[in-house]
JSON list of C-alpha atoms in Angstrom, two decimals:
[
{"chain": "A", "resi": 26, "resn": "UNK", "atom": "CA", "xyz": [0.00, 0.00, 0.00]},
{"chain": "A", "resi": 27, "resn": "UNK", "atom": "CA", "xyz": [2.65, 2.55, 1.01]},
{"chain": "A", "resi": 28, "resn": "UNK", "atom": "CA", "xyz": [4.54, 2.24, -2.62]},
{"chain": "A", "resi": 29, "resn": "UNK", "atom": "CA", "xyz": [1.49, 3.26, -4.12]},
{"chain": "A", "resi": 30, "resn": "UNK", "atom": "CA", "xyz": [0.74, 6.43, -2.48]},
{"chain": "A", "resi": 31, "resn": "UNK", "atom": "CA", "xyz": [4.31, 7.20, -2.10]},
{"chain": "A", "resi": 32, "resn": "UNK", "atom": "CA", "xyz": [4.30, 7.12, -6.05]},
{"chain": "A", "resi": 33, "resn": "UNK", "atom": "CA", "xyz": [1.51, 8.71, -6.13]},
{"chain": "A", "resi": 34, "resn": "UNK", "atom": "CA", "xyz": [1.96, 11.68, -4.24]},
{"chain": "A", "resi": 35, "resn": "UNK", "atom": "CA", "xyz": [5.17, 12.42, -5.82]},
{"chain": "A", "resi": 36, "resn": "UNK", "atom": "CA", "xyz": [3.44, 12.02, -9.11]},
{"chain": "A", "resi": 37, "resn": "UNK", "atom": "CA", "xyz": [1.08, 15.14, -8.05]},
{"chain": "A", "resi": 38, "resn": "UNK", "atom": "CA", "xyz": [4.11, 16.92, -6.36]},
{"chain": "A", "resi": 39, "resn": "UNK", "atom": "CA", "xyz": [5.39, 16.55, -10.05]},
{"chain": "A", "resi": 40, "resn": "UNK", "atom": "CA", "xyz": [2.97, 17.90, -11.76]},
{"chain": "A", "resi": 41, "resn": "UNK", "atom": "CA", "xyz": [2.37, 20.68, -9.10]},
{"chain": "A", "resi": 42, "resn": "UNK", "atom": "CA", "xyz": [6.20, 21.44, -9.72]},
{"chain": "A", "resi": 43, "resn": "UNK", "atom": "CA", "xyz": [5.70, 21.67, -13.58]},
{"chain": "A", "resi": 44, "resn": "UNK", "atom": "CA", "xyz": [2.74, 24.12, -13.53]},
{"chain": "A", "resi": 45, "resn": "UNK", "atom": "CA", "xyz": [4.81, 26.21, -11.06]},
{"chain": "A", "resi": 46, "resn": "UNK", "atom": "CA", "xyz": [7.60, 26.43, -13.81]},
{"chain": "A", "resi": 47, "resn": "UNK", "atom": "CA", "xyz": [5.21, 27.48, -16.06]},
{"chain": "A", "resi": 48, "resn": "UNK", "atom": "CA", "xyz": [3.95, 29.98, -13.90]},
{"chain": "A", "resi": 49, "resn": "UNK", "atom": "CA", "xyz": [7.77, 31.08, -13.07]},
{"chain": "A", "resi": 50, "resn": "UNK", "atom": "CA", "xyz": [8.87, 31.35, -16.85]},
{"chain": "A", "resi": 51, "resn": "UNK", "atom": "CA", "xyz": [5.57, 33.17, -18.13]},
{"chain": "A", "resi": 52, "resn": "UNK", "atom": "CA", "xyz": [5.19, 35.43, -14.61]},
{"chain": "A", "resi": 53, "resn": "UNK", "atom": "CA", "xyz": [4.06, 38.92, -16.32]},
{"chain": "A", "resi": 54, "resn": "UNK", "atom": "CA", "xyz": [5.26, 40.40, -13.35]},
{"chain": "A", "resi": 55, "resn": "UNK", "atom": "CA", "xyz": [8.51, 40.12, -10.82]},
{"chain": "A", "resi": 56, "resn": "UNK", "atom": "CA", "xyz": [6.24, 38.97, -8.08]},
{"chain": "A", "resi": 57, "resn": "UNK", "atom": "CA", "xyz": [4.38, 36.33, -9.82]},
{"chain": "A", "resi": 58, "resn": "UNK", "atom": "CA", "xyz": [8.04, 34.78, -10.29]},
{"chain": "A", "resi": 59, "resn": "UNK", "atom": "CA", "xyz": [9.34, 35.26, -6.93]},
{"chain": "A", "resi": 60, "resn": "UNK", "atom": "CA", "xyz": [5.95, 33.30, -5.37]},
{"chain": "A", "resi": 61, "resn": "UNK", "atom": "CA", "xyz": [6.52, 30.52, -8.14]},
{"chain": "A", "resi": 62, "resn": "UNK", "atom": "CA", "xyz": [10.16, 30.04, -6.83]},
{"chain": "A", "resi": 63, "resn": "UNK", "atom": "CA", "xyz": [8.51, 29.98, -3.06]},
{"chain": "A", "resi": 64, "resn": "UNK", "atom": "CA", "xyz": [6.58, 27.46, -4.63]},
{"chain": "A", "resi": 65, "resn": "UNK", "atom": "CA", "xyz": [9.02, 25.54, -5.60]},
{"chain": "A", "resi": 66, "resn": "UNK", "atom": "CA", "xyz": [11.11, 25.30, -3.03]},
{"chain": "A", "resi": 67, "resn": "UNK", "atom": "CA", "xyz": [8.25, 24.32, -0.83]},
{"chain": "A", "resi": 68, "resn": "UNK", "atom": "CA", "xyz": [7.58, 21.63, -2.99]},
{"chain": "A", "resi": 69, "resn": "UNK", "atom": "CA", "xyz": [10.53, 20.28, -2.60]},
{"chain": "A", "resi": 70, "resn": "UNK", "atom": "CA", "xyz": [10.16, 20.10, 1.09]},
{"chain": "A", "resi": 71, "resn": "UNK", "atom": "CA", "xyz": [7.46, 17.87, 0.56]},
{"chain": "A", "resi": 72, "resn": "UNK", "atom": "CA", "xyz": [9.22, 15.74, -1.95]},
{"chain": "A", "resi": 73, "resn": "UNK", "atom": "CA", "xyz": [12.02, 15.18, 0.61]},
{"chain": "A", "resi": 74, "resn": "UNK", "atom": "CA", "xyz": [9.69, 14.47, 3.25]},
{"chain": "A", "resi": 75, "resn": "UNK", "atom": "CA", "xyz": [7.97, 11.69, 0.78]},
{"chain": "A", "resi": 76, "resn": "UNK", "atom": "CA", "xyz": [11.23, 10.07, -0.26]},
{"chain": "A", "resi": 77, "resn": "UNK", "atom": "CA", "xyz": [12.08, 10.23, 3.67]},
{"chain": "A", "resi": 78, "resn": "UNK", "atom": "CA", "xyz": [9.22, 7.81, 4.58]},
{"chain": "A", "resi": 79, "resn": "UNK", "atom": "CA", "xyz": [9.53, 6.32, 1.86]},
{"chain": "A", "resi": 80, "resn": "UNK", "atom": "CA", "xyz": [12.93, 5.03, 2.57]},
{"chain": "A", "resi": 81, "resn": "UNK", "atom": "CA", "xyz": [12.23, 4.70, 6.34]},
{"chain": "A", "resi": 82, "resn": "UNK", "atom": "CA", "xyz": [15.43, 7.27, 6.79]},
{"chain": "A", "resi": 83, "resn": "UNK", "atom": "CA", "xyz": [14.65, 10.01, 9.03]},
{"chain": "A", "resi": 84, "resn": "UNK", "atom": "CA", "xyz": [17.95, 12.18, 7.89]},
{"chain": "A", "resi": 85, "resn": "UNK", "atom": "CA", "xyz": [16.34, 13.39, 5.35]},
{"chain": "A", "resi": 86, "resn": "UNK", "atom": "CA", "xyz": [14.17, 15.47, 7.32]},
{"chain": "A", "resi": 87, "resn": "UNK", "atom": "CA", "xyz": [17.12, 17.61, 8.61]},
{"chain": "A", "resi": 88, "resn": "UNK", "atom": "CA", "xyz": [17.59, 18.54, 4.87]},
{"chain": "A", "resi": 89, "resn": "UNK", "atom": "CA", "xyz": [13.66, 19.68, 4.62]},
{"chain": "A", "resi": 90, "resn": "UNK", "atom": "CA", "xyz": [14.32, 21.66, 7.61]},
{"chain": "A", "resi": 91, "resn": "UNK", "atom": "CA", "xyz": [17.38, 23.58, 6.09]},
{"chain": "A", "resi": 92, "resn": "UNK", "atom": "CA", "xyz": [15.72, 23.72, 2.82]},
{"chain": "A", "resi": 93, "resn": "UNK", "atom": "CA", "xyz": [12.54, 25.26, 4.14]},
{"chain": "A", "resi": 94, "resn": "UNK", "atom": "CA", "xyz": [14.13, 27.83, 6.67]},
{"chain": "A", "resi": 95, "resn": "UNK", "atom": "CA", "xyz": [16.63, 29.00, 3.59]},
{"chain": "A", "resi": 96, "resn": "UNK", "atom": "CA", "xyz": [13.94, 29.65, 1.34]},
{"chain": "A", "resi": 97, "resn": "UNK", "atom": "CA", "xyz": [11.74, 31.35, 3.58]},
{"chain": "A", "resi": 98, "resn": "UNK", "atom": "CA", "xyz": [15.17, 34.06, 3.94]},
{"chain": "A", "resi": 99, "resn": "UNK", "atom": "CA", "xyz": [15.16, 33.97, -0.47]},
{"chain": "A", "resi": 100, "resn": "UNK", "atom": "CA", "xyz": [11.94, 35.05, -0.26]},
{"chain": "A", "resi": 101, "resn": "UNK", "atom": "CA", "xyz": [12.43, 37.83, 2.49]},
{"chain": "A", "resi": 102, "resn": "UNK", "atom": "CA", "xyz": [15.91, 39.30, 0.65]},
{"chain": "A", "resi": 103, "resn": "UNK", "atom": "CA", "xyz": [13.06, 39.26, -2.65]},
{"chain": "A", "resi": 104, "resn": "UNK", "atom": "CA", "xyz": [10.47, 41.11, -1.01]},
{"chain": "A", "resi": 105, "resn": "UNK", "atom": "CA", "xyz": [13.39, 43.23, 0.49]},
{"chain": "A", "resi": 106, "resn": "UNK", "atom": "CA", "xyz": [14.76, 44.28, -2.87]},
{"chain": "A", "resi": 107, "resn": "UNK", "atom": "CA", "xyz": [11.33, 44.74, -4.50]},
{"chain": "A", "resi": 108, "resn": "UNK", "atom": "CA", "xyz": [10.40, 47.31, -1.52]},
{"chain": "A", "resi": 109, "resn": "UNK", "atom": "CA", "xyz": [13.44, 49.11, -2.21]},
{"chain": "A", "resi": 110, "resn": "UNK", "atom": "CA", "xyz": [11.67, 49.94, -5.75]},
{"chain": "A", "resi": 111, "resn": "UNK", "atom": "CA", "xyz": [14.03, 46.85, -8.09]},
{"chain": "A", "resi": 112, "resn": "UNK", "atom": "CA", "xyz": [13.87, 46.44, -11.53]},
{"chain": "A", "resi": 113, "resn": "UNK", "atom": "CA", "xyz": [12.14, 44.43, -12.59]},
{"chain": "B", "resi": 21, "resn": "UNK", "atom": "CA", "xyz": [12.96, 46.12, 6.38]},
{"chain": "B", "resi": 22, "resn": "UNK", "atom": "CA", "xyz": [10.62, 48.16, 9.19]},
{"chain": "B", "resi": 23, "resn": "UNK", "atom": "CA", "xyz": [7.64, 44.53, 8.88]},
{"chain": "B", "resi": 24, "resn": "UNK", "atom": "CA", "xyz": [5.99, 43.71, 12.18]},
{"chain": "B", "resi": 25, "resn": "UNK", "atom": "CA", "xyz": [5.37, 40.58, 10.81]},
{"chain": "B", "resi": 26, "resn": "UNK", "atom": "CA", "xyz": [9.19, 39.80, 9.96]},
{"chain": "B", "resi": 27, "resn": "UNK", "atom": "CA", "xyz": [10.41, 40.90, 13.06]},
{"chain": "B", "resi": 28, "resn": "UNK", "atom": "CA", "xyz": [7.90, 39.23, 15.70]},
{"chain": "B", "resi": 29, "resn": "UNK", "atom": "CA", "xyz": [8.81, 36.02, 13.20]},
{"chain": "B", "resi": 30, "resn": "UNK", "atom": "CA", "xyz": [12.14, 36.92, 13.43]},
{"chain": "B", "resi": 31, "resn": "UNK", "atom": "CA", "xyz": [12.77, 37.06, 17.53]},
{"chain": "B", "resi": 32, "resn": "UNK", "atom": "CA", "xyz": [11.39, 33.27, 17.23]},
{"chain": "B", "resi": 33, "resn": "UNK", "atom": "CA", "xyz": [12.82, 31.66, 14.63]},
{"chain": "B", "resi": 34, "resn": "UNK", "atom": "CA", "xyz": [16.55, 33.69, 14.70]},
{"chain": "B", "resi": 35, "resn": "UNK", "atom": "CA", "xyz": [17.37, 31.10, 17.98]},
{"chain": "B", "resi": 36, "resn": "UNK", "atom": "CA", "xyz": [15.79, 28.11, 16.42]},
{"chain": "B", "resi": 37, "resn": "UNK", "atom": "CA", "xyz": [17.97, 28.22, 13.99]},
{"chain": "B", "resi": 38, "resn": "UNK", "atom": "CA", "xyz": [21.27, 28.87, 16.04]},
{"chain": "B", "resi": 39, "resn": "UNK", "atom": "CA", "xyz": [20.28, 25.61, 18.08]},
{"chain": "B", "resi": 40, "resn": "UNK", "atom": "CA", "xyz": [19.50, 24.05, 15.27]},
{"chain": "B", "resi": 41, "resn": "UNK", "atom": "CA", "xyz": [23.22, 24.56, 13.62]},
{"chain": "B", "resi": 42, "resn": "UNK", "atom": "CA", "xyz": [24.37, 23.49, 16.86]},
{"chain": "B", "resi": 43, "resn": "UNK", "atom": "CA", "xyz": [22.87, 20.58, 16.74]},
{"chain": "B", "resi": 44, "resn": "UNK", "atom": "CA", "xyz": [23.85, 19.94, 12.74]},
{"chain": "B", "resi": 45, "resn": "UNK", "atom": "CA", "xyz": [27.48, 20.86, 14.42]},
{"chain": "B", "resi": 46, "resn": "UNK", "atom": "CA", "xyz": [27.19, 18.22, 16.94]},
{"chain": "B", "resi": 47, "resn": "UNK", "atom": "CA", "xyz": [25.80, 15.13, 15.25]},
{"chain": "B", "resi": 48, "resn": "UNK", "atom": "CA", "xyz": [27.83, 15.93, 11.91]},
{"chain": "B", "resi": 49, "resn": "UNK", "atom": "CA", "xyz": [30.78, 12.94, 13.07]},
{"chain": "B", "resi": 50, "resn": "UNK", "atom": "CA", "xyz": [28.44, 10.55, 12.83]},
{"chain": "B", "resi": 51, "resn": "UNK", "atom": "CA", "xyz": [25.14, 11.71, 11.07]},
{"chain": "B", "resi": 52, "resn": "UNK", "atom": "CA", "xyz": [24.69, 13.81, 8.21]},
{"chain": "B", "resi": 53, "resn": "UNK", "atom": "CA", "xyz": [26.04, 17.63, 9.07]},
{"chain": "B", "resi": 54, "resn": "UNK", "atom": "CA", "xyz": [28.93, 18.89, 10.54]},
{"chain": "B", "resi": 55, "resn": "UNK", "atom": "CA", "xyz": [30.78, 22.16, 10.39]},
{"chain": "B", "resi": 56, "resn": "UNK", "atom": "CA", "xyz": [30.30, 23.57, 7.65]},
{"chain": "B", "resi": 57, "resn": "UNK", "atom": "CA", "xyz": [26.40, 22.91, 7.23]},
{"chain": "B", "resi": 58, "resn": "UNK", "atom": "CA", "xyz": [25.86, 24.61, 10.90]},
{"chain": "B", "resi": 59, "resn": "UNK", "atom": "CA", "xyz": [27.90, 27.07, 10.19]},
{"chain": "B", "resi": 60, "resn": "UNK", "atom": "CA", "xyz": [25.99, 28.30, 7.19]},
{"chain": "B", "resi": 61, "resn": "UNK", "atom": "CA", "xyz": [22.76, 27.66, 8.94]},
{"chain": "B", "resi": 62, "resn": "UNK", "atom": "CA", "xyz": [24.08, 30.08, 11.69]},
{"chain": "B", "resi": 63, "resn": "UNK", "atom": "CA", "xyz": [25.17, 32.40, 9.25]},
{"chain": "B", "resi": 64, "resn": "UNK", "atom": "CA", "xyz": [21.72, 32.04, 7.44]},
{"chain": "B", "resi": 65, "resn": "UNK", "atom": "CA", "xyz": [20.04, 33.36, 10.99]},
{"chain": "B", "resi": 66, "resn": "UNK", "atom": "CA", "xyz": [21.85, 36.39, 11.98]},
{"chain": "B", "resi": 67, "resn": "UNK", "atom": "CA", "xyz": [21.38, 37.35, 8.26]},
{"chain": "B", "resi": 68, "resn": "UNK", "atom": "CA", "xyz": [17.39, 37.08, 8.47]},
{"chain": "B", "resi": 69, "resn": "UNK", "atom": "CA", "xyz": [18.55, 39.20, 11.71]},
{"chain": "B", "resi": 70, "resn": "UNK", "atom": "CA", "xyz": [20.31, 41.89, 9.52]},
{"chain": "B", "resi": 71, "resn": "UNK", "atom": "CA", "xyz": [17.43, 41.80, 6.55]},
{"chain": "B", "resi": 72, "resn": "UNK", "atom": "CA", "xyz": [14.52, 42.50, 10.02]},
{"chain": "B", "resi": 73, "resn": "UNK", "atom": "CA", "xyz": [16.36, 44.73, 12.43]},
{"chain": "B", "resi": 74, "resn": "UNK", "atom": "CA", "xyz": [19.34, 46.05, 9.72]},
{"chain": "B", "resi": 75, "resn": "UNK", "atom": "CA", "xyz": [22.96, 45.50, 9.95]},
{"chain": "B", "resi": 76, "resn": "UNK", "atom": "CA", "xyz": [23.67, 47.62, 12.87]},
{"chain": "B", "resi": 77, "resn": "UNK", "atom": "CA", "xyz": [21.49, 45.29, 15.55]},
{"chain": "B", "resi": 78, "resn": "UNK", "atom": "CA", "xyz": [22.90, 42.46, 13.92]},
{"chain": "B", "resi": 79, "resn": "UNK", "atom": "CA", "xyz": [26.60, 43.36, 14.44]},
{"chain": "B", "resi": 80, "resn": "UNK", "atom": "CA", "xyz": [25.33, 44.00, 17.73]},
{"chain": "B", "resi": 81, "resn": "UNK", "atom": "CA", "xyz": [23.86, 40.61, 18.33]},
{"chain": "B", "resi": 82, "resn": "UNK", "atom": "CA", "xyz": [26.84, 39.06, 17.30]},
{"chain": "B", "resi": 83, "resn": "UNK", "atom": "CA", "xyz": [29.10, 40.93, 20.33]},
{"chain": "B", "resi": 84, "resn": "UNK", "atom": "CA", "xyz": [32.15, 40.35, 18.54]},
{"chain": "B", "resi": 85, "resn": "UNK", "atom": "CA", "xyz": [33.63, 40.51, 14.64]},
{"chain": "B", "resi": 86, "resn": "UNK", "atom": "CA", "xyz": [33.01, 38.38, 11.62]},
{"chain": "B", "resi": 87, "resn": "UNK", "atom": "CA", "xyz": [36.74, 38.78, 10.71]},
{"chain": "B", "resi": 88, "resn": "UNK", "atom": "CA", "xyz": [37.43, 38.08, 14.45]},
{"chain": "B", "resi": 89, "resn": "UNK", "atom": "CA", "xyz": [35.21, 34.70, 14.69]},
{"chain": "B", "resi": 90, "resn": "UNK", "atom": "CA", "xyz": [37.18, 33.18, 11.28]},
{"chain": "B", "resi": 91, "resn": "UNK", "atom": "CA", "xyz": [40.40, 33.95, 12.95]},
{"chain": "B", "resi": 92, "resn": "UNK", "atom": "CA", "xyz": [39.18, 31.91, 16.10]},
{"chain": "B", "resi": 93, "resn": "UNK", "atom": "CA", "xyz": [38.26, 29.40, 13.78]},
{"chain": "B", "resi": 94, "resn": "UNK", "atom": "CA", "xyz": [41.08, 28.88, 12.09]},
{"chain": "B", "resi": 95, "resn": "UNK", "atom": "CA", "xyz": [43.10, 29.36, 15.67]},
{"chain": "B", "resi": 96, "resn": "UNK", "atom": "CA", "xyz": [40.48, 26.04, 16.89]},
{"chain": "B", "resi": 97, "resn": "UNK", "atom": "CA", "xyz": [41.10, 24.59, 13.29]},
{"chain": "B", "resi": 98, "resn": "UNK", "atom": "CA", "xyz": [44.61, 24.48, 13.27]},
{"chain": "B", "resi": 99, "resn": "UNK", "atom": "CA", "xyz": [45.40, 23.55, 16.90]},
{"chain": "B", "resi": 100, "resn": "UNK", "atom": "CA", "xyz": [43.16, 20.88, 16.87]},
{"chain": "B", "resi": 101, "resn": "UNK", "atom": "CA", "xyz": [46.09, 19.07, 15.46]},
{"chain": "B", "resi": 102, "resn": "UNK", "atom": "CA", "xyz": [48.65, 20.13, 18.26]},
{"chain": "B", "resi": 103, "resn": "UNK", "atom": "CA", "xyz": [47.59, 17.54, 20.78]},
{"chain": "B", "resi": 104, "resn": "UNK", "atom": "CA", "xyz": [48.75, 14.31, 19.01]},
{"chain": "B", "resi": 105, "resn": "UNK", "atom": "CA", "xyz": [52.18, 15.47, 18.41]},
{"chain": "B", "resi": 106, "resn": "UNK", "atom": "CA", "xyz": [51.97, 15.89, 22.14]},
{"chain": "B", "resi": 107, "resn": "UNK", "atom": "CA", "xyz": [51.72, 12.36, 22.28]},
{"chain": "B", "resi": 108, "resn": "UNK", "atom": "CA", "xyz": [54.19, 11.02, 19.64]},
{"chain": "B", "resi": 109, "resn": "UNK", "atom": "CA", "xyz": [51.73, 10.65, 17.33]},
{"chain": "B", "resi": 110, "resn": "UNK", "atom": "CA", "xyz": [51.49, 12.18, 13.47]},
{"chain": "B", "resi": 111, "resn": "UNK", "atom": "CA", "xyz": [49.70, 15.57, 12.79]},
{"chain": "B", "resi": 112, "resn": "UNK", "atom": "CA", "xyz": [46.08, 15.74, 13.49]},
{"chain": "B", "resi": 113, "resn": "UNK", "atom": "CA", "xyz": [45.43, 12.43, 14.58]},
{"chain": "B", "resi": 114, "resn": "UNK", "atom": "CA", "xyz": [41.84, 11.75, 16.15]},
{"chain": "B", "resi": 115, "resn": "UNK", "atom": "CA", "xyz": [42.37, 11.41, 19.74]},
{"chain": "B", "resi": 116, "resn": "UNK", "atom": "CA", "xyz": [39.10, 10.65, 21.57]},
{"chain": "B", "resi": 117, "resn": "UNK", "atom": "CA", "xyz": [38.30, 10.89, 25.34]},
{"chain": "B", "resi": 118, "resn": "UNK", "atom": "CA", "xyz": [35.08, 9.24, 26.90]},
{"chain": "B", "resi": 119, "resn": "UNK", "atom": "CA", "xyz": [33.81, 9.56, 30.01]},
{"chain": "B", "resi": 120, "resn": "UNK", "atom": "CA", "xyz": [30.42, 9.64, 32.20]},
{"chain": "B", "resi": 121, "resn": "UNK", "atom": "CA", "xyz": [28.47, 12.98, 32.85]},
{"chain": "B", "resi": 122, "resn": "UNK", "atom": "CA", "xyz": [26.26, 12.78, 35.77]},
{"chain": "B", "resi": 123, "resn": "UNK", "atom": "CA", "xyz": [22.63, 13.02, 34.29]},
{"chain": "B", "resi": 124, "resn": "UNK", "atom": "CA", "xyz": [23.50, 12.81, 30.93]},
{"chain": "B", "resi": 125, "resn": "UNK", "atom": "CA", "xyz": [25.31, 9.74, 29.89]},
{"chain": "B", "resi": 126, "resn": "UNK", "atom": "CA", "xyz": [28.56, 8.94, 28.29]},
{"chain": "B", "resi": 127, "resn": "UNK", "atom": "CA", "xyz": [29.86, 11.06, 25.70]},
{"chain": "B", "resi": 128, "resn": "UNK", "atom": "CA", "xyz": [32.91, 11.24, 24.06]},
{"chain": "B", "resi": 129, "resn": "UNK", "atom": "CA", "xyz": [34.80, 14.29, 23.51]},
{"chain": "B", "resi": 130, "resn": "UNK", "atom": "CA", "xyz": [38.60, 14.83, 21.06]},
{"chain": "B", "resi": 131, "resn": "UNK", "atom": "CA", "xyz": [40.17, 16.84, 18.86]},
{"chain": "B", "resi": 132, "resn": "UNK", "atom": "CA", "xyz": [37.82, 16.03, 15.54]},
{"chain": "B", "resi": 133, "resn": "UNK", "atom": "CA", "xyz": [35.34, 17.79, 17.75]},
{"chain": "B", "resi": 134, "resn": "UNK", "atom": "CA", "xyz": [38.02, 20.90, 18.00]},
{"chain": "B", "resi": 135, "resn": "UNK", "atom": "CA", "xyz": [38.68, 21.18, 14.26]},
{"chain": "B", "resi": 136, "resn": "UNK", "atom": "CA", "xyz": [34.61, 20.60, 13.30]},
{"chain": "B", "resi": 137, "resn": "UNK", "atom": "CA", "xyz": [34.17, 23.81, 15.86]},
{"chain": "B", "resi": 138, "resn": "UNK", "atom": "CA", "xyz": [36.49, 26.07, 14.66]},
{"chain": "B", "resi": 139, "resn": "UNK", "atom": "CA", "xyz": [35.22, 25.02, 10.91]},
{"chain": "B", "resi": 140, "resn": "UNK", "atom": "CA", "xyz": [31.90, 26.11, 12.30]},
{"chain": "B", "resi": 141, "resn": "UNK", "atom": "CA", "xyz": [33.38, 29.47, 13.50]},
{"chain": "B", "resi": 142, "resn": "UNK", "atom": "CA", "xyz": [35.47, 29.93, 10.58]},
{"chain": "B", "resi": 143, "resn": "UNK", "atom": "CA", "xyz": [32.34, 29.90, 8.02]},
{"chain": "B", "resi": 144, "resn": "UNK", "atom": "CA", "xyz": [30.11, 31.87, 10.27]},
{"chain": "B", "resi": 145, "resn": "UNK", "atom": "CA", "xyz": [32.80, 34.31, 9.96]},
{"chain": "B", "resi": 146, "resn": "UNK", "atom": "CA", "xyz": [33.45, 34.55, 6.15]},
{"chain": "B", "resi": 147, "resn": "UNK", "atom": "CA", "xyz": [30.04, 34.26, 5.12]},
{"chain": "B", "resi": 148, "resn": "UNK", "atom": "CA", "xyz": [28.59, 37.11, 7.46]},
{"chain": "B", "resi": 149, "resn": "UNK", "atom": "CA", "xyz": [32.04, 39.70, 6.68]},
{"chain": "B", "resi": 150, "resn": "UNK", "atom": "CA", "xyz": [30.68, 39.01, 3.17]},
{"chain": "B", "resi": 151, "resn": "UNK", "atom": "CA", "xyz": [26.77, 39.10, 3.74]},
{"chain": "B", "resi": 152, "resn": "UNK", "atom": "CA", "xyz": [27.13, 42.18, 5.98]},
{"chain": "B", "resi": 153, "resn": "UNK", "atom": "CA", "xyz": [29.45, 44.33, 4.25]},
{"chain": "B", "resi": 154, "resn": "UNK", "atom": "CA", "xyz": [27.26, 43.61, 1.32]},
{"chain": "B", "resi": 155, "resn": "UNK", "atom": "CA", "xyz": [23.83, 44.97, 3.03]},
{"chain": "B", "resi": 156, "resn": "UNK", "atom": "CA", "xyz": [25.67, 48.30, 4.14]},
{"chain": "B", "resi": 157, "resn": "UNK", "atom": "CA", "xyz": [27.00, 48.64, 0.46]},
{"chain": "B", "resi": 158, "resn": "UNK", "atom": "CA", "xyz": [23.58, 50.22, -0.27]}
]
């Protein structure tokens, strides 16, 4: 049973991923892009986290941690610099 | 960045992430982590410090100098390796001591430890003189 939904859920983390990229390389605007590579990255926080039970190994988790904390400062410095009046 | 939101965030999540470095720090001889990977975690927190509160409050939380924590890590680094040629033994050779800690169990403490803590210090260092300087560029 767990294969299946472990394949499964990666399979919709997937396509979530590729309609983010979409969304990332058409953004009409800055912001649109900088959300779409929030998106992303939280994505693969949940990929990780997937592929961690699915291999029973909890180290993984230490990278979704990292990985989540780090973006969430990317998307600050963005904001940051777009406040500060950015091109674009 | 003058955001309620980021800095009430901030003043919670700024000394997660130092204990969580220390942690990466600590279980990096055995575990994934080590010095390097905490140290750019730390470095990753007091810069979300210096993007809230600015790059003054952030030099302040630090008490001392970027440039001066890489030199103590490289000091840590380096004379990790002095103890085994105290005893005979080649250059930075692991030497390990264990023993009991009332309430906590046995650990085991050595020189590796030394070197992975001044490697800690040493990137903390670099990567905030860089980050820093960088913010009060504008």
């Amino acid at each position: 049973m767990l294969p299946i939904v472990v394949n499964v859920v990666l399979g919709m983390l997937g396509l979530a991923l590729v309609l983010t990229c979409i969304r990332l390389l058409r953004g009409p605007s800055m912001a649109d892009r900088v959300v779409a590579l929030d998106l992303i990255s939280t994505l693969a926080v949940g990929m990780i986290c997937v592929y961690a039970i699915s291999t029973d190994q909890d180290v993984y988790l230490r990278d979704a941690i990292v990985l989540a904390v780090i973006a969430f400062l990317g998307t600050t410095a963005f904001a940051n610099y777009l406040g500060k009046g950015g091109q674009p | 960045m003058s955001s309620l939101i980021l800095r009430t965030a901030t003043r919670y999540i700024q000394p997660i992430l130092v204990l969580f470095s220390v942690f990466l720090l600590l279980a990096g001889h055995n575990e994934p982590g080590g010095g390097f990977a905490g140290g750019l975690v730390a470095a990753a927190a007091y810069t979300l410090y210096a993007i809230a509160y600015g790059v003054e409050e952030a030099r302040r939380l630090l008490y001392v100098s970027p440039q001066g924590l890489a030199g103590a890590g490289l000091l840590a680094a380096a004379g990790s390796g002095i103890p085994s040629l105290l005893y005979g033994k080649p250059f930075m050779t692991g030497l390990w001591h264990e023993g009991d800690v009332p309430g906590f169990g046995e650990i085991a403490v050595g020189t590796p430890l030394l070197f992975d803590v001044g490697v800690y210090l040493a990137v903390i260092g670099v990567t905030l003189s860089i980050v820093l300087n960088l913010a009060e560029e504008e």
